[in-house]
Amino acid sequence: MSAGERAREYDAFMSERETGSGVSADGSGNAQAALNNNRWEPAKTDVDDAAGEQPRGEREHPHGQIAAETPERFTGLSVRTPKRAAAGFPAVYRATQYVFSHAGVMRGSAALRVLNQKGGIDCMSCAWPEPDGDRSFAEFCENGAKAIGHELDKARCGPEFFAKHSISELSQESDYWLEQQGRLTHPMLLRAGATHYEPVSWEHAIGLIAEKLNALASPDEAVFYTSGRASNEAAFCYQLFVRQFGTNNLPDCSNMCHESSGSALSATLGVGKGTVTLEDFQKTQAIFIIGQNPGTNHPRMLTTLEHAKEKGVKIVVINPLREAGLIGFMNPQEALGLLGKATPLADLHLPVRINGDIAVIKGIMKLMLEGEDRQRGSAFDWNFIEQRTHGVDALLENIRATSWDQILADSGIPRDLIEQAAKVAMESDRMICCWAMGLTQQNNAVETIQEIVNLLLLRGSMGKPGAGACPVRGHSNVQGDRTMGIWERPRPQFLDALEKNFAFQPPREHGYDAVESIKAMHEGKVKLFFQLGGNFLSATPDTLFTAEALEKVDLAVRVGTKLNRTDVVAGKMNLILPCLGRSEIDRRAAGEQFVTTENSMGVIQQSCGRFEPAGDQLRSETAIICEIARATLGNRTNVPWAQWAENYDLVREAIARTIVGCEDYNRKVRQPGGYYLPNKARDNEYITDTGRANFTVNPIPQRDLKPDQLVMMTIRSHDQFNTTIYGLDDRYRGIFGERRVIFMNRQDMSDRNLRERDVVDVTSHFRDQTRQVRKFIAVGYDIPRGNCAMYFPEANVLVPIGSTANRSNQPASKYVVVTVGKRE
Ligand code: SF4
């Protein structure tokens, strides 16, 4: 069955299930309707008040009471035994099925041949790097194949589509259905009070944006969001335009994924990025994978882990769920892998309670300290500590003061498992710690990551081959966008360089991050919201609150390749600007252009579109930004925007003049495979306040849960990438045909008189507020007691806007206190 047929089938199924839901009274497709029509149904929500997170009381559900449904009606869900290994033939089958059904067999095959090859197309999905040397003939994973198939979609979503479907109708469709409608082909405008989007010319669209921007009382009334797919060239132009316009309101998706890593690593190591290369994985002795699910979110990492295993590297996994990709890997590029033979990956799995990671790491360090007390030098690298670090005494004092009772109670891990993990650490002179959003989306995320740094520093596992920190980025150029200056809190040195090179006074006050932007929109402080890619509403927490915030904006503009949820939650006026995908040929006056990106390990390389664009109206993100900048800034800029729009070498020359590490950029990015950005911590130099790598003291958090409460984390299925849903299956976890499930510990289910597939409502609790989603299906799963999991973005409704990480302000989507009630 094709993806399109699946989308229709799903829609029919959901329509039957949700009969009568979702059309707003005025037909305007307002936020509440959009949410209900997305089948999230936040029936009861007390959310942060604009002025300061005051509860606002229960809201009316627009459809009144919805009749209770029997579990039997959820016929779409099939639950099977979770897999014990990832990839293999099913991955190949699913990848080719998706790419061929969307892009066609010829184009799909051609695209896969150049995906992630030197001089080819950089995968638009995650940010896992390619090898420096020779690359395999198939240097991609199932997700990468789906991403390029999704982008090269044969279907079109043009003016006829929008003439046929009102915004109210569109708002009733699922996210899955919206993205299945194909590539956007024309600039489309939803005028104030209109029921339908209508096509407009580029001149009209750009003129409208310039006019609205220039009419603002202050540049700070505009917010400019960036998705991690934007190229370095587009990102550099964008931040320069925004700062010449006069604001630092540059939130990005990094605010939602690895902001906490940046905060923790900058303070401790003096660099906001990871410190290892792909080669280090072959030189290490132990890899700790913490709060990360590479089998689904960074699948080619499994090949790296397999090669490491062949060299005898020990892999320790600290994660609440026993994910298939961490247990075993069936390499689809090898005959035995295709036939189902798996390489075991994890030597040890510690099924930590959600947010029990600090306790586990502290336990490991406590055992190391006990070893040191018996014999100095048996566990710590004192040479490294004395020469390169600062603050070890305070850390050791804290470790001594932390009791085993506290460690065991908080982590939920028996001592013998922590001892086995500590043994691996103590036997490894070279150790890598990897993590992802399981850690970064916690209230104490920065502290947790700092605790990982403590562990690495005690072992001297930093600044040498085979050792270091590896935050694994989720979106292909999220790291590059930051390097190019997309940040609401730019460093003074960066602004100085802009000032010197472009002869203007950049704003020095910090701008809004993603959460602050939502709150500012909600308070009516933001009149224009510009989105360079992404699906802001589905990516951000507290969906109803965010939808209400978006509704208050005078003009919302989104540059994108496909229709998504954010487009159907109307601001007063909405504008969609269709852009080229990374896989498409970008023809400008100076010839065909390429762009550059930076992967998770600081390699910058080029990406060259190879395929005819989906329509003759499409423009590149770089060109769109340059044209808007020219129209908006007029004679307030000395940047030759018109020339930059036609020749990206000129943009790269400006990057080379401005950004440390990008000198001689045009030449270096043309080298096959690109080049590594400098990374002082990798070279054992630490540009911190002390001039050394800093140890820190990070307390185990205090819990305050009521007996009936659980901690919920949001997770992604194997059939999705970020907010893009490719299908309704999560085959590694054994879930098929449905996403509205809640994974629960079986004892927790029994305590609540829940049986398999009972239909439940889930209520989150934050301060004195509650939020609720209804009609999810309870599925018993191997998850620690007291914990549960639900899919992102459906469960974002439950994530309070006010619950964020200390210091980084990253939404705490992986620590949501909930109660689960059976629907009668
Ligand atoms: S691992 Fe990530 S970057 Fe590589 S092909 Fe898969 S999704 Fe793309």
CSV table of C-alpha atoms in Angstrom, one decimal, residues 583-743:
chain,number,residue,atom,x,y,z
A,583,SER,CA,18.0,17.7,-3.4
A,584,GLU,CA,16.9,20.1,-6.1
A,585,ILE,CA,19.1,22.1,-8.6
A,586,ASP,CA,19.4,25.7,-7.6
A,587,ARG,CA,19.9,27.7,-10.8
A,588,ARG,CA,20.8,31.4,-10.3
A,589,ALA,CA,22.3,34.0,-12.6
A,590,ALA,CA,25.8,32.9,-11.7
A,591,GLY,CA,25.0,29.3,-12.5
A,592,GLU,CA,24.0,26.3,-10.4
A,593,GLN,CA,24.6,26.9,-6.8
A,594,PHE,CA,25.5,24.5,-3.9
A,595,VAL,CA,25.2,25.0,-0.2
A,596,THR,CA,27.1,23.9,2.8
A,597,THR,CA,26.2,22.2,6.1
A,598,GLU,CA,27.9,21.2,9.3
A,599,ASN,CA,27.3,17.8,10.9
A,600,SER,CA,27.3,16.7,14.5
A,601,MET,CA,31.1,16.4,14.6
A,602,GLY,CA,31.9,19.8,13.2
A,603,VAL,CA,32.6,18.8,9.6
A,604,ILE,CA,31.5,21.4,7.0
A,605,GLN,CA,30.8,20.1,3.5
A,606,GLN,CA,28.9,20.9,0.4
A,607,SER,CA,25.5,19.6,-0.7
A,608,CYS,CA,24.6,19.9,-4.4
A,609,GLY,CA,21.1,19.6,-5.6
A,610,ARG,CA,20.8,17.1,-8.5
A,611,PHE,CA,17.1,17.0,-9.4
A,612,GLU,CA,14.7,19.3,-11.3
A,613,PRO,CA,12.8,21.5,-8.9
A,614,ALA,CA,9.2,20.6,-8.0
A,615,GLY,CA,8.0,23.8,-9.7
A,616,ASP,CA,9.2,26.8,-11.6
A,617,GLN,CA,8.2,29.2,-8.9
A,618,LEU,CA,10.4,27.6,-6.2
A,619,ARG,CA,13.3,29.7,-4.9
A,620,SER,CA,16.1,28.7,-2.6
A,621,GLU,CA,16.0,29.7,1.1
A,622,THR,CA,19.2,31.8,0.5
A,623,ALA,CA,17.6,33.7,-2.4
A,624,ILE,CA,14.4,34.3,-0.5
A,625,ILE,CA,16.2,35.7,2.5
A,626,CYS,CA,18.4,38.0,0.3
A,627,GLU,CA,15.4,39.3,-1.6
A,628,ILE,CA,13.4,40.0,1.6
A,629,ALA,CA,16.5,41.7,3.1
A,630,ARG,CA,16.9,43.9,0.1
A,631,ALA,CA,13.3,44.9,0.0
A,632,THR,CA,13.1,45.5,3.8
A,633,LEU,CA,16.4,47.3,4.4
A,634,GLY,CA,16.6,49.5,1.3
A,635,ASN,CA,19.4,51.9,1.8
A,636,ARG,CA,19.9,50.9,5.4
A,637,THR,CA,22.3,48.2,4.4
A,638,ASN,CA,25.6,48.0,2.5
A,639,VAL,CA,25.3,44.3,1.8
A,640,PRO,CA,25.0,43.5,-1.9
A,641,TRP,CA,21.9,41.3,-1.3
A,642,ALA,CA,21.0,41.1,-5.0
A,643,GLN,CA,24.4,39.8,-5.9
A,644,TRP,CA,24.4,37.4,-3.0
A,645,ALA,CA,21.1,36.0,-4.1
A,646,GLU,CA,22.7,35.1,-7.4
A,647,ASN,CA,26.1,33.8,-6.3
A,648,TYR,CA,26.6,32.0,-3.0
A,649,ASP,CA,30.4,32.2,-3.3
A,650,LEU,CA,29.9,35.8,-2.3
A,651,VAL,CA,28.0,34.8,0.8
A,652,ARG,CA,30.7,32.3,1.6
A,653,GLU,CA,33.4,35.0,1.2
A,654,ALA,CA,31.5,37.0,3.8
A,655,ILE,CA,31.3,33.9,6.1
A,656,ALA,CA,35.0,33.5,5.7
A,657,ARG,CA,35.6,37.1,6.8
A,658,THR,CA,33.3,36.9,9.8
A,659,ILE,CA,33.3,33.4,11.4
A,660,VAL,CA,36.3,32.0,13.2
A,661,GLY,CA,37.2,28.7,11.6
A,662,CYS,CA,35.7,29.5,8.2
A,663,GLU,CA,38.7,31.3,6.8
A,664,ASP,CA,39.3,30.4,3.1
A,665,TYR,CA,35.8,28.9,3.2
A,666,ASN,CA,35.1,28.7,-0.5
A,667,ARG,CA,38.2,26.6,-1.1
A,668,LYS,CA,37.9,24.4,2.0
A,669,VAL,CA,34.3,23.4,1.4
A,670,ARG,CA,35.2,22.4,-2.2
A,671,GLN,CA,37.6,19.7,-0.8
A,672,PRO,CA,36.0,16.3,-1.2
A,673,GLY,CA,34.4,15.6,2.2
A,674,GLY,CA,34.8,19.2,3.4
A,675,TYR,CA,36.8,20.1,6.4
A,676,TYR,CA,36.7,20.1,10.2
A,677,LEU,CA,36.0,23.3,12.1
A,678,PRO,CA,38.6,23.9,14.9
A,679,ASN,CA,37.6,22.6,18.3
A,680,LYS,CA,39.8,23.6,21.2
A,681,ALA,CA,38.5,21.1,23.6
A,682,ARG,CA,39.3,18.3,21.1
A,683,ASP,CA,42.9,19.7,21.2
A,684,ASN,CA,42.9,19.6,25.0
A,685,GLU,CA,42.6,23.4,25.4
A,686,TYR,CA,39.7,24.8,27.4
A,687,ILE,CA,38.6,28.4,26.8
A,688,THR,CA,36.6,28.7,30.0
A,689,ASP,CA,36.5,31.3,32.8
A,690,THR,CA,39.2,29.4,34.6
A,691,GLY,CA,41.2,28.5,31.5
A,692,ARG,CA,40.7,24.9,32.4
A,693,ALA,CA,38.1,22.2,32.1
A,694,ASN,CA,35.7,22.8,34.9
A,695,PHE,CA,34.4,20.2,37.3
A,696,THR,CA,30.9,21.1,38.6
A,697,VAL,CA,28.7,20.0,41.5
A,698,ASN,CA,25.3,18.7,40.4
A,699,PRO,CA,22.8,17.6,43.0
A,700,ILE,CA,20.5,14.7,42.6
A,701,PRO,CA,17.1,16.3,42.1
A,702,GLN,CA,14.4,16.1,44.8
A,703,ARG,CA,11.2,14.3,43.6
A,704,ASP,CA,7.8,15.3,44.8
A,705,LEU,CA,5.4,12.9,43.2
A,706,LYS,CA,2.0,11.9,44.5
A,707,PRO,CA,1.3,8.2,44.7
A,708,ASP,CA,-1.0,8.1,41.7
A,709,GLN,CA,1.4,10.2,39.5
A,710,LEU,CA,3.7,8.9,36.8
A,711,VAL,CA,6.5,10.6,34.9
A,712,MET,CA,5.9,10.7,31.2
A,713,MET,CA,8.5,11.3,28.5
A,714,THR,CA,7.7,12.0,24.8
A,715,ILE,CA,9.4,9.7,22.3
A,716,ARG,CA,9.5,9.4,18.5
A,717,SER,CA,8.3,6.4,16.5
A,718,HIS,CA,10.5,4.7,13.9
A,719,ASP,CA,8.2,6.1,11.2
A,720,GLN,CA,8.9,9.7,11.8
A,721,PHE,CA,11.6,12.3,11.8
A,722,ASN,CA,11.1,15.2,14.1
A,723,THR,CA,7.6,16.5,13.3
A,724,THR,CA,7.4,14.7,10.0
A,725,ILE,CA,5.3,11.5,10.2
A,726,TYR,CA,6.1,9.0,7.5
A,727,GLY,CA,3.7,6.4,8.6
A,728,LEU,CA,1.8,5.0,11.6
A,729,ASP,CA,4.0,2.2,12.6
A,730,ASP,CA,6.8,1.9,15.2
A,731,ARG,CA,7.9,-1.5,14.3
A,732,TYR,CA,10.9,-1.8,16.6
A,733,ARG,CA,8.6,-1.3,19.6
A,734,GLY,CA,5.9,-3.5,18.0
A,735,ILE,CA,3.3,-0.8,17.5
A,736,PHE,CA,1.4,-0.7,14.2
A,737,GLY,CA,-1.3,1.5,12.7
A,738,GLU,CA,-1.7,3.9,15.6
A,739,ARG,CA,0.2,6.7,17.4
A,740,ARG,CA,-2.2,7.6,20.2
A,741,VAL,CA,-0.8,5.1,22.6
A,742,ILE,CA,0.7,5.4,26.1
A,743,PHE,CA,3.4,2.9,27.0
